Coordinates of C-alpha atoms in Angstrom, one line a residue:
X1 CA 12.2 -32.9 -27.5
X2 CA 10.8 -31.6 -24.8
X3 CA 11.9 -27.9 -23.0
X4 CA 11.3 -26.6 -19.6
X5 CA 11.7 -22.7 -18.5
X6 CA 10.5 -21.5 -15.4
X7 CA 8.9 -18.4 -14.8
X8 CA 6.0 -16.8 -11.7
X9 CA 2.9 -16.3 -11.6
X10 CA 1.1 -13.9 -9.0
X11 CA -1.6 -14.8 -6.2
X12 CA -1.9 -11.5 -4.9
X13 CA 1.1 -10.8 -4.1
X14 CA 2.6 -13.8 -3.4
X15 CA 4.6 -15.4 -6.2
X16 CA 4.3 -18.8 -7.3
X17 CA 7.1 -20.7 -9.3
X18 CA 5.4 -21.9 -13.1
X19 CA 7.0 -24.2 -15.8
X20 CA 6.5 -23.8 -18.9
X21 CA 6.8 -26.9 -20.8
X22 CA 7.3 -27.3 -24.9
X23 CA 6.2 -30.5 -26.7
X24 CA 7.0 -30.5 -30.3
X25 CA 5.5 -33.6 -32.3
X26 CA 4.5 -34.7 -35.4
X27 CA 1.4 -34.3 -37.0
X28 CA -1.2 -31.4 -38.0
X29 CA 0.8 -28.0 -37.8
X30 CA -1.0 -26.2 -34.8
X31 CA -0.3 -24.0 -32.3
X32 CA -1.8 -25.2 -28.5
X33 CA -1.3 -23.4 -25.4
X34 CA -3.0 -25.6 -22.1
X35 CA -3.1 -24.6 -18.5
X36 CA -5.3 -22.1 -17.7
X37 CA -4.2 -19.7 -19.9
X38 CA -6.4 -16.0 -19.9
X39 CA -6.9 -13.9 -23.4
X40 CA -3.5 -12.3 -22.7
X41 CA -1.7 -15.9 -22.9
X42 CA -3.6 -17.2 -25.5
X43 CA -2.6 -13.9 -27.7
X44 CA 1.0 -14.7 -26.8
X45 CA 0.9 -17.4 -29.7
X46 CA 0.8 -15.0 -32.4
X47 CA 3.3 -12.6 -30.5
X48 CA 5.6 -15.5 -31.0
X49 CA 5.3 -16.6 -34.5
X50 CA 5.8 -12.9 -35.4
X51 CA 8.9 -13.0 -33.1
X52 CA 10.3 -15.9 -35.0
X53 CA 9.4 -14.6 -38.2
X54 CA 11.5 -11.3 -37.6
X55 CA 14.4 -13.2 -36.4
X56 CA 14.3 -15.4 -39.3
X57 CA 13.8 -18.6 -37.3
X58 CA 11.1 -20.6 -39.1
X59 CA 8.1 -21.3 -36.7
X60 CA 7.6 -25.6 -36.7
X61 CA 5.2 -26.7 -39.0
X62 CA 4.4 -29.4 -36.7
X63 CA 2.2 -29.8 -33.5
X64 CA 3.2 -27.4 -30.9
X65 CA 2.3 -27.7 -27.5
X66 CA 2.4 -25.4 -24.8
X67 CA 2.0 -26.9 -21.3
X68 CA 2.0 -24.3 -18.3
X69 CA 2.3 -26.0 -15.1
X70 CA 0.5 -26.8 -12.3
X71 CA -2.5 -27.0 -14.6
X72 CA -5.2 -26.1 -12.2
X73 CA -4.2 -22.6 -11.7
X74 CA -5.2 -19.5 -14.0
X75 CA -2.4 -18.1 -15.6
X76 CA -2.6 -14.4 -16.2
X77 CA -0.6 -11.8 -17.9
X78 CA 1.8 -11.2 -20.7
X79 CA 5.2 -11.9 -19.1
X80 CA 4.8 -15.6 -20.3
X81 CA 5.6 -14.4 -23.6
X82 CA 9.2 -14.9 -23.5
X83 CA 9.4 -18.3 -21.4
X84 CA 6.8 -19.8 -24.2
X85 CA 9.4 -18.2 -27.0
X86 CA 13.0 -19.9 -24.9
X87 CA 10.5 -23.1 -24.6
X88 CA 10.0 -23.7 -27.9
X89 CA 13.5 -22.6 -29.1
X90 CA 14.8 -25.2 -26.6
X91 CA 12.2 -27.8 -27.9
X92 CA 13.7 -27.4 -31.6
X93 CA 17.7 -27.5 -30.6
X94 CA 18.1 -24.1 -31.8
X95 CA 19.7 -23.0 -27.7
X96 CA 20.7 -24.3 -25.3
X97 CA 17.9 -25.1 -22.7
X98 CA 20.0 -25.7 -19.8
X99 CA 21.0 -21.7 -19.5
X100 CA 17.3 -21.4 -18.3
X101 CA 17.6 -24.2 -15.5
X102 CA 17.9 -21.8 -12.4
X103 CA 16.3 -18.7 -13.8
X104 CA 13.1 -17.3 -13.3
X105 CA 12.1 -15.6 -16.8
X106 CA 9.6 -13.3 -17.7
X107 CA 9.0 -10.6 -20.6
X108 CA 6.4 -9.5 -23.0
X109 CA 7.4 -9.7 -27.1
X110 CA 6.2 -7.2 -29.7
X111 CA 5.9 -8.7 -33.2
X112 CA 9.4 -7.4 -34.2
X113 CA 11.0 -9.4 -31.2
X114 CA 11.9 -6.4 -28.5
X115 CA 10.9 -6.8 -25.4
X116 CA 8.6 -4.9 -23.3
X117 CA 8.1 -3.8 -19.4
X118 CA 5.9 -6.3 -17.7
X119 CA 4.3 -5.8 -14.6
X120 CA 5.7 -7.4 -11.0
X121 CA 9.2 -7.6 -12.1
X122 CA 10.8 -6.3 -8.5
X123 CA 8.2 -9.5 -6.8
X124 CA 9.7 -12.2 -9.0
X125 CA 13.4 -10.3 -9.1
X126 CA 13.5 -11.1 -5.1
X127 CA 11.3 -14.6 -5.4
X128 CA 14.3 -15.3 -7.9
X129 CA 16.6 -13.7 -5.1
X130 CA 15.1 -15.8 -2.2
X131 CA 15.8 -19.0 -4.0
X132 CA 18.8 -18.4 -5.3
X133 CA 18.4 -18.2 -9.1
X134 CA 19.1 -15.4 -11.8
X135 CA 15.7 -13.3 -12.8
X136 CA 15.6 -12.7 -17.1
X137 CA 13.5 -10.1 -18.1
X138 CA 13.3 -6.9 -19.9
X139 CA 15.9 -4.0 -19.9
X140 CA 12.7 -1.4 -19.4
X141 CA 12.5 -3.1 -16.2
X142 CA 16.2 -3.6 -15.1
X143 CA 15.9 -1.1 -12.8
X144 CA 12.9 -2.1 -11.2
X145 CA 14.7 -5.4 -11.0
X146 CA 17.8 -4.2 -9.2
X147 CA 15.8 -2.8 -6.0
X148 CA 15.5 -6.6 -5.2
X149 CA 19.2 -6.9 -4.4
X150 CA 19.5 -10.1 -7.0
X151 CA 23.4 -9.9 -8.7
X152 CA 22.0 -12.2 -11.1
X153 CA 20.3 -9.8 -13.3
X154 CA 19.8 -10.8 -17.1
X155 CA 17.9 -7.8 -18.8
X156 CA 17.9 -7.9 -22.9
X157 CA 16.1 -5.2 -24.7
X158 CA 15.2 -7.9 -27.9
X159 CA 14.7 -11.5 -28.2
X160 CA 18.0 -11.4 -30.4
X161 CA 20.3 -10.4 -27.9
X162 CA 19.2 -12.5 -25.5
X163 CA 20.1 -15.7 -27.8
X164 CA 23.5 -13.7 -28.5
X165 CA 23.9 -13.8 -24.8
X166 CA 23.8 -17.4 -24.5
X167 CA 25.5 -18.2 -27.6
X168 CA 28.1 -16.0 -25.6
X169 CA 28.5 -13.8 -29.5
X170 CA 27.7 -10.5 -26.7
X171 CA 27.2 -10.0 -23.4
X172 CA 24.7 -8.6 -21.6
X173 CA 25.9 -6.5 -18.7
X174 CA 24.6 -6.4 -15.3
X175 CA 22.3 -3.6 -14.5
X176 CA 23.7 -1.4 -11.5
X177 CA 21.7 0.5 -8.9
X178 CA 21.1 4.3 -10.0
X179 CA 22.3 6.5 -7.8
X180 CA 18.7 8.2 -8.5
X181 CA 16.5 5.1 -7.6
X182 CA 14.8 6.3 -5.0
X183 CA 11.6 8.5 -5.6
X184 CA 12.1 12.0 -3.9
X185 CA 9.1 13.9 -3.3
X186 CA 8.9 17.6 -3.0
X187 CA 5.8 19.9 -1.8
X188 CA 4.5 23.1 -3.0
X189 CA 2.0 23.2 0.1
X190 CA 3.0 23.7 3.7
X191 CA 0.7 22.7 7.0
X192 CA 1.8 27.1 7.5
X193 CA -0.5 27.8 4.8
X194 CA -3.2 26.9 7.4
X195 CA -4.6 29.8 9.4
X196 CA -5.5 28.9 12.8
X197 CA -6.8 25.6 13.8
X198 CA -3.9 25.0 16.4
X199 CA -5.6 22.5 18.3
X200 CA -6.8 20.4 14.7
X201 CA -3.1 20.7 14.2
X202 CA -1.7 19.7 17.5
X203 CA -4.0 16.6 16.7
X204 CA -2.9 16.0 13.2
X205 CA 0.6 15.5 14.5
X206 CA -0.7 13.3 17.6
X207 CA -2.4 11.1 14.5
X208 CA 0.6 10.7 11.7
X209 CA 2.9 10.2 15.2
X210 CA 1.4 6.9 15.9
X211 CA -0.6 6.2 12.6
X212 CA -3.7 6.6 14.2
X213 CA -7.2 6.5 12.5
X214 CA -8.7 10.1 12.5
X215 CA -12.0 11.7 11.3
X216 CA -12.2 15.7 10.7
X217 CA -15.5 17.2 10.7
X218 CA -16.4 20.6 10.0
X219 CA -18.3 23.2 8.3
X220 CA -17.3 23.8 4.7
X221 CA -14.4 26.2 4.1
X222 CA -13.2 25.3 7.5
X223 CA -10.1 23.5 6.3
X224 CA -10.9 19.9 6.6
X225 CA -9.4 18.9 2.9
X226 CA -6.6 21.3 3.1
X227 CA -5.1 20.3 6.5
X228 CA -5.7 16.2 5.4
X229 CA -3.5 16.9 1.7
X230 CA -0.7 18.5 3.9
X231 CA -0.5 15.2 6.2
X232 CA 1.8 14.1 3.3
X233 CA 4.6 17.3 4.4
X234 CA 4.9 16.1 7.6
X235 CA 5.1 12.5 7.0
X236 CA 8.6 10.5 7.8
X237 CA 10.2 8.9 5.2
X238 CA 9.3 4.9 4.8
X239 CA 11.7 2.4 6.2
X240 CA 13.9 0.4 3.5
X241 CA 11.4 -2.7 4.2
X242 CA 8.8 -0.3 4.3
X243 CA 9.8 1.0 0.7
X244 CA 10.6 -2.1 -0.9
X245 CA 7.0 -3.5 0.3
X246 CA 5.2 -0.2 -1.2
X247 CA 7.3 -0.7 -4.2
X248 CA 6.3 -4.4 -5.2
X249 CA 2.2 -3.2 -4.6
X250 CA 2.9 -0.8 -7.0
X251 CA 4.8 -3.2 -9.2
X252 CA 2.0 -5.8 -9.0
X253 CA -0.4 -3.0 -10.2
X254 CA 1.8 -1.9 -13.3
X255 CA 2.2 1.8 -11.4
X256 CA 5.9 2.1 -11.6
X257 CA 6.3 4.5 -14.4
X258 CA 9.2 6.5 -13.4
X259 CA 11.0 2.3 -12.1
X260 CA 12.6 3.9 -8.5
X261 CA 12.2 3.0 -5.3
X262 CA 9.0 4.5 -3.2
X263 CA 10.6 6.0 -0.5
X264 CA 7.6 8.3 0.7
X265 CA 4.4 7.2 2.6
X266 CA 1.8 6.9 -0.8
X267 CA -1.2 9.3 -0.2
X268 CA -4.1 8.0 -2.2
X269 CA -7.0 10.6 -2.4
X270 CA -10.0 8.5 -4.3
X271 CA -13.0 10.5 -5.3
X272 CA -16.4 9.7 -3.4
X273 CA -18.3 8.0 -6.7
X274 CA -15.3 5.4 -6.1
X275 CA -16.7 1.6 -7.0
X276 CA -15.9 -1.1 -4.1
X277 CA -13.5 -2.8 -7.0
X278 CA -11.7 -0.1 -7.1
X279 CA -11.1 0.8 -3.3
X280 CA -10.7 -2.8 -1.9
X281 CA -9.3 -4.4 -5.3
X282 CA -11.0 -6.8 -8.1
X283 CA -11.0 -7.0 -11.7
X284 CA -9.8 -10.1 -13.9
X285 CA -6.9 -10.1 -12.9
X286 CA -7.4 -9.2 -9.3
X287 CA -5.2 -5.7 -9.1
X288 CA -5.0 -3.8 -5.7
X289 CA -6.8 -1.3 -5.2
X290 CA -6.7 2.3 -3.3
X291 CA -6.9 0.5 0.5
X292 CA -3.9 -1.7 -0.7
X293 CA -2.3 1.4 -2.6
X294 CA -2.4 3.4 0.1
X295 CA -0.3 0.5 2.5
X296 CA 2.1 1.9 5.2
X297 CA 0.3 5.4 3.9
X298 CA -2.5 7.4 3.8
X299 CA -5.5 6.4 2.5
X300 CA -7.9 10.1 2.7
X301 CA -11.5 9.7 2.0
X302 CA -13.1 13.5 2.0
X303 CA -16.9 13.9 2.4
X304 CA -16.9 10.6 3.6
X305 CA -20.8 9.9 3.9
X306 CA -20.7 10.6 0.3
X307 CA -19.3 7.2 -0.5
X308 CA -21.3 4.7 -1.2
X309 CA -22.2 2.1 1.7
X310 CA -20.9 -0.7 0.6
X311 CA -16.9 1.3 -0.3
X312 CA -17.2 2.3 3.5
X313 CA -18.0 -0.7 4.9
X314 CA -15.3 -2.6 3.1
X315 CA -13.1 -0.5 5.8
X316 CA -14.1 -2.7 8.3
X317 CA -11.7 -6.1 7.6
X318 CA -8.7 -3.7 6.6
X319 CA -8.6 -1.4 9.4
X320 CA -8.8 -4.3 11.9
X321 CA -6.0 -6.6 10.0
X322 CA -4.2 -4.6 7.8
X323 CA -4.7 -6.7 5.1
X324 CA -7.4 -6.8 2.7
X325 CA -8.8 -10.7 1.6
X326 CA -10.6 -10.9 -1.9
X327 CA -12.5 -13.8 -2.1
X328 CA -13.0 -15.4 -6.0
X329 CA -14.6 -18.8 -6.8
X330 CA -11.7 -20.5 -6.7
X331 CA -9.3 -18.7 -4.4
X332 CA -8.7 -16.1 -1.8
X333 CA -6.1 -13.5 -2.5
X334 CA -4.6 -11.4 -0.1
X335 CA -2.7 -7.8 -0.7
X336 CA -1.7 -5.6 2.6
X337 CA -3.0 -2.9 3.7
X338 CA -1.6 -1.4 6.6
X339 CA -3.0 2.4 5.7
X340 CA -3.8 5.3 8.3
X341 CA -7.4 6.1 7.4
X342 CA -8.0 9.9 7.0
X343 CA -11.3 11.0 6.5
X344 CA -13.2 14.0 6.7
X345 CA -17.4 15.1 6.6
X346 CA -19.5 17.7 7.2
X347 CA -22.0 18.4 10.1
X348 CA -25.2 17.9 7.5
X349 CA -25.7 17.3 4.2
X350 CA -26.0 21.6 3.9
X351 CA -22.8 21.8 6.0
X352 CA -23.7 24.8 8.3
X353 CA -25.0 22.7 11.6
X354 CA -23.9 24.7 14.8
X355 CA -24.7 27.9 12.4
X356 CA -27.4 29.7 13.5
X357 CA -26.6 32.2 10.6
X358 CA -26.8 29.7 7.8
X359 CA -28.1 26.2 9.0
X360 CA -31.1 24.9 7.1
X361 CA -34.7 24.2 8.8
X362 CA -34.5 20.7 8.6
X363 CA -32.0 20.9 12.0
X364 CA -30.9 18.6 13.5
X365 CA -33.0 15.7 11.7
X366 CA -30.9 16.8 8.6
X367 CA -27.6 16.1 10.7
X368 CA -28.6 13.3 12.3
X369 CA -29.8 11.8 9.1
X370 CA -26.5 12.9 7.4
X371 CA -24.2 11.2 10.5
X372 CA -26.6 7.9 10.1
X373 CA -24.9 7.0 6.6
X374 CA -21.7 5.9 9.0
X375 CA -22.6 3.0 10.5
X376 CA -21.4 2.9 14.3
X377 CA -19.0 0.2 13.9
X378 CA -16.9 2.6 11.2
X379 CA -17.2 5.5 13.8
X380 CA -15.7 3.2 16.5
X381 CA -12.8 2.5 14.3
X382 CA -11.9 5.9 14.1
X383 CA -8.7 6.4 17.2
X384 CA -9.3 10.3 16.7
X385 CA -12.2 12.8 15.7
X386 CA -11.4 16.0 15.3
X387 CA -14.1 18.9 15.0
X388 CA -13.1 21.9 13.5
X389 CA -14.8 25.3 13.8
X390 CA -14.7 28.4 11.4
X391 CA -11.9 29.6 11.3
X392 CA -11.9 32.9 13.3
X393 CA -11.5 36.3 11.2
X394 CA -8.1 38.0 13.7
X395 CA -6.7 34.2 12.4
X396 CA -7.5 34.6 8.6
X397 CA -5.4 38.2 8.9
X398 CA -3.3 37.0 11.5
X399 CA 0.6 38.3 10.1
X400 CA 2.1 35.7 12.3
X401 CA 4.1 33.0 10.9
X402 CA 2.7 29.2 11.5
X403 CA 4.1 26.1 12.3
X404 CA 6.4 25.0 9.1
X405 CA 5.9 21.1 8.2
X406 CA 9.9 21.0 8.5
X407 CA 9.3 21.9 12.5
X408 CA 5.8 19.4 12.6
X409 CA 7.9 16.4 10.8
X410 CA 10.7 17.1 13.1
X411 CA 8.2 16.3 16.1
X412 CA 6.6 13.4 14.4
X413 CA 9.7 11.8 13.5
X414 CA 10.9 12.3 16.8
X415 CA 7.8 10.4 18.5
X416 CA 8.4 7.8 16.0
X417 CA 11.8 7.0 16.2
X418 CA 10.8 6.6 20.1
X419 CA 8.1 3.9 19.6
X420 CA 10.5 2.2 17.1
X421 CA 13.3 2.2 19.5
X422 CA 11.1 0.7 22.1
X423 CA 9.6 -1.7 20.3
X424 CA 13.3 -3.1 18.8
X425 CA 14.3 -3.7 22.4
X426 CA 11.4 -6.2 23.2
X427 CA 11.5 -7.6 19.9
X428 CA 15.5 -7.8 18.6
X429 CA 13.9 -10.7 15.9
X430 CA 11.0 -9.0 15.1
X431 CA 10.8 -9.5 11.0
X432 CA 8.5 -9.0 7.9
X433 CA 7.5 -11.5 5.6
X434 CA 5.9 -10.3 2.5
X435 CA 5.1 -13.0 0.5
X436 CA 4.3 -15.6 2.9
X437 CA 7.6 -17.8 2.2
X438 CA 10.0 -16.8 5.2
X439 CA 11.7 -13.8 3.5
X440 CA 12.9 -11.4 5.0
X441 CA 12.7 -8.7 2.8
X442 CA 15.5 -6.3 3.4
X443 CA 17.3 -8.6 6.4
X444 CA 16.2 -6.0 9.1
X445 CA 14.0 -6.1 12.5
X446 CA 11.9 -2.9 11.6
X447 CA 8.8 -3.7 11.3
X448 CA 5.7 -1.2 10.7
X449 CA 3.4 -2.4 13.6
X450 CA 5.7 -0.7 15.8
X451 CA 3.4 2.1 15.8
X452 CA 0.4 2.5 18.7
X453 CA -2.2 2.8 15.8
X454 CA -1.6 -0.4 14.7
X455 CA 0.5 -2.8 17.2
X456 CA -1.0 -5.9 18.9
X457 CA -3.1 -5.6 21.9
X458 CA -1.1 -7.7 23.8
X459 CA 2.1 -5.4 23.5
X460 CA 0.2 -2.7 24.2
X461 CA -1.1 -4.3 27.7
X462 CA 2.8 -4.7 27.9
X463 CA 4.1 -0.9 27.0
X464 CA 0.9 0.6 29.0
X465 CA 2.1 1.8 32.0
X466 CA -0.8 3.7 32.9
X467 CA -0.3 5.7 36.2
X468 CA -3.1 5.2 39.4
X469 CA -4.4 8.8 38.7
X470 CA -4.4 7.9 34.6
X471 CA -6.3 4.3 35.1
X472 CA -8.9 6.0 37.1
X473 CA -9.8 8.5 34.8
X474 CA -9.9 6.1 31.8
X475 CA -12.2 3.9 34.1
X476 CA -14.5 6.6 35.3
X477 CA -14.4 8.0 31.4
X478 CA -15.6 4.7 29.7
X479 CA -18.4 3.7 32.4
X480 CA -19.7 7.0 32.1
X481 CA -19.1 7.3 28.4
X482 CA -20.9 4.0 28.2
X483 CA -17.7 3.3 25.7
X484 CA -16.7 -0.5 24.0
X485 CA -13.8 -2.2 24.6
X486 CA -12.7 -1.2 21.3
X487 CA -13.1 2.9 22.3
X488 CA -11.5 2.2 25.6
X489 CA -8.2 0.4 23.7
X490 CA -8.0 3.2 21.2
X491 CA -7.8 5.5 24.0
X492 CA -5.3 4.0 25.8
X493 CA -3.3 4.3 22.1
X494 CA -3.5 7.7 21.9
X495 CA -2.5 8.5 25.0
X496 CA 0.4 5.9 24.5
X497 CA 1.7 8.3 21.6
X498 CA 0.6 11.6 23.3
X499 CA 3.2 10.5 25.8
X500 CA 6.2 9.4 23.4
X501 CA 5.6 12.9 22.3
X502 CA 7.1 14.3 25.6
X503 CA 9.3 10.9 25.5
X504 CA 7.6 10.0 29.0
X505 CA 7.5 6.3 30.2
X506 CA 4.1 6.4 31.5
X507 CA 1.0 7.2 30.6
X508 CA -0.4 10.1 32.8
X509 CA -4.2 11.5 33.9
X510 CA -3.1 14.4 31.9
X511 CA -2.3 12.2 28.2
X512 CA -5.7 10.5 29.1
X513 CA -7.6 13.7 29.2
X514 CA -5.8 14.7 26.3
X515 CA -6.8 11.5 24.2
X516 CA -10.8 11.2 25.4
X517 CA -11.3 15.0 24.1
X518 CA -11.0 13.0 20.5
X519 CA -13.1 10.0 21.3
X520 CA -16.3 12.2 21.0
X521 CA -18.0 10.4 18.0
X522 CA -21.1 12.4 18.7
X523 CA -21.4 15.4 16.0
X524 CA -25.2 16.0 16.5
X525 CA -24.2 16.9 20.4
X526 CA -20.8 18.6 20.1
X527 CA -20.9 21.1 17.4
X528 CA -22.2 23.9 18.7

């Protein structure tokens, strides 16, 4: 007899519906599993006699065949464990086979039978959702499942009481939303913990308003790494589509330890000896990595010029698409990665440039040769650089009380809820689709390339509205400047936020001049 169960398999992450077929026949007893299978699969077939063995079902001693289907692609993962188990068990009579017709299943066995949290379950849970069929899979990932919005939620916690279940002896209740499944995030740090540096502030907020790209440069101790950690206080919470994207990355990558819904932008702080496998994404089984991890986020890279060439580079592609391709023989898999990029360097490679006190001899070769390991096309992809000085001793012992993050988020927010607003009148229909199979993820409009750091150029022509005074400044500032189109458009984004700030239509001489003071790229010539 032969058995069909359908489960997923990943391309990124985009699912993609698999059968699993069982062939039982006679002959020599063997065990074969065909299709592409990686070491994880191929294990499964001992995870599965020892399942039977503990459930007192005698394995076939006959030739068993294990078909996944379509052949051609690699099958990865242990989550075909319990489709190749309900195969078989179908193949020999001992269930019924039709329960599994319009159900994606997935779980991974131990050898006693219990079943154990597999990786991706929220992706196939709303795959399973989108086309209309039930999603089996492990209790330990029953929550995780539920954030998809699927009522058809089977989650055993054995083998055994899943075949109880469809013998109908007990029932296996449907998991409900926790009233805690959303991740909550609180802060010990505040942006008031930072002394001074008003205008790196002002410029901060100007950045996470409209998710702009923003370099910090600066001596050491002048408070580049501690103003980029407290971007995550002021940060908005994520949109539901917004979570629910964030939460199946982190799904894919087996990340979702505590199962609830990511609710808060993910800040992703990789250390400088970071490999390019690990920042852009790789391995066997092609995981995300930090770019992708850090999607509608922020991705902070500190002493940038001490990552190696190659990590930095891979910026390029993400920052201009916000998505991230990884090419292997045989396929092309895409993750997102719509990230804000915050990075921050010093002067020199001794740090103390523009300090006659304490810069080295070497000045400015030393700087220059120090700037040189960021290629110009990086630079140029940067909306913002901010250069921050010392920070002045009255500051330091300064008694008066800082701007809170709760008064900065308030602003950001603000700014943000503007863009958003505009950008849902001129596009009522505007929707995302994750997976690249006309789903709309959460059944809203919002959609996170509403923000000036990241929308289209074309919409930005359209939501402009550069004043006479504003265009000629801009025009005067890029001939002279000598800037690309690229510098010129990121200008013209800036002061596109700068404005939603003070909720003003247009775009004034006075939000230009505000916007150019961060487009100097030049650190040799403006620290001083």
């Amino acid at each position: 007899m032969l058995s069909r169960v359908r489960t997923i398999a990943f391309i990124g992450m985009r699912p993609v519906e698999i059968t699993v077929e069982a062939q039982i026949s006679p002959g020599i007893a063997s065990f074969t599993i065909v299709g592409l299978p990686d070491k994880a699969v191929a294990e499964a077939k001992e995870r599965v006699r020892s399942t039977f063995f503990h459930l007192g079902i005698g394995f076939p001693p006959k030739r068993v065949v294990i078909n996944m289907a379509p052949a051609d692609m690699p099958k990865g993962g242990s989550h075909y464990d319990l489709p190749i188990a309900i195969a078989i068990l179908g193949s020999m009579g001992a269930i019924d086979i039709d329960f599994f017709n319009n159900a994606i299943t997935i779980g991974e066995l131990s050898l006693d039978g219990r079943l154990q949290y597999v990786s991706g379950t929220l992706c196939a849970a709303m795959f399973a959702n989108e086309k209309g069929m039930s999603i089996i899979c492990p209790s330990d990932c029953s929550d995780e499942a539920v954030l998809s919005g699927n009522n058809s939620i089977i989650a055993p916690d054995s083998m055994l009481s899943l075949i109880n279940h469809i013998k109908g002896t007990s029932i296996i209740k449907q998991p409900t939303m926790d009233q805690n499944s959303v991740r909550q995030q609180q802060y010990s740090i505040d942006m008031s913990d930072i002394k001074g540096q008003e205008v790196a502030k002002r410029a901060i907020m100007i950045a996470v308003s409209g998710r702009h790209n923003v370099l910090m440069i600066g001596q050491p101790g002048a408070g580049k790494s501690m103003m980029a950690h407290r971007i995550q206080t002021i940060l908005p919470p994520l949109s539901p589509q917004e979570a629910l994207e964030t939460t199946c990355i982190y799904s894919i990558a087996g990340m979702m330890q505590d199962k609830r819904l990511i609710s808060v932008p993910p800040f992703r702080d990789p250390h400088n000896s970071a490999s390019i496998a690990s920042m852009v994404g790789g391995g066997t089984d092609v995981k995300p990595g930090e770019i992708s991890l850090a999607h509608n986020g922020i991705l902070f890279m500190d002493e940038l010029p001490e990552f190696q060439k190659t990590v930095i580079e891979a910026l390029r592609q993400p920052l201009e698409t916000n998505n991230v391709t990884i090419a292997r023989a045989k396929e092309h898999i895409t993750y997102p990665a719509s990230i804000q990029l915050v990075a921050a360097m010093n002067p020199c490679k001794c740090g103390h440039y523009g300090n006659r006190q304490k810069e080295c001899p070497k000045v400015p070769k030393c700087a220059m040769d120090y700037k040189n390991k960021i290629s110009g096309p990086i630079l140029d992809r940067f909306d913002m650089v901010i250069y921050m000085n010392s920070i002045k001793t009255e500051d330091l012992f300064n008694s008066q009380q800082c701007m809170e993050s709760s008064e900065m988020k308030k602003i950001v927010t603000r700014a943000r809820n503007y863009q958003e607003s505009r950008y849902r009148e001129m596009n009522p229909d505007s929707k995302r689709d994750i997976f690249g199979i006309g789903y709309d993820v959460c059944n809203t409009s919002e959609n996170s390339s509403h923000y000036n750091g990241k929308i289209s150029n074309k919409y930005l022509d359209t939501i402009s509205n550069i004043d006479d005074e504003a265009r000629s400044l801009i025009q005067h500032a890029v001939s002279s400047a000598n800037l690309s189109a690229r510098g010129c458009n990121k200008i013209i984004r800036v002061a596109r936020t700068i404005a939603d700030m003070s909720q003003s239509t247009k775009i004034t001489d006075s939000h230009i001049a505000e916007a150019l003071q961060y487009r100097m790229i030049d650190p040799i010539n403006s620290i001083k």
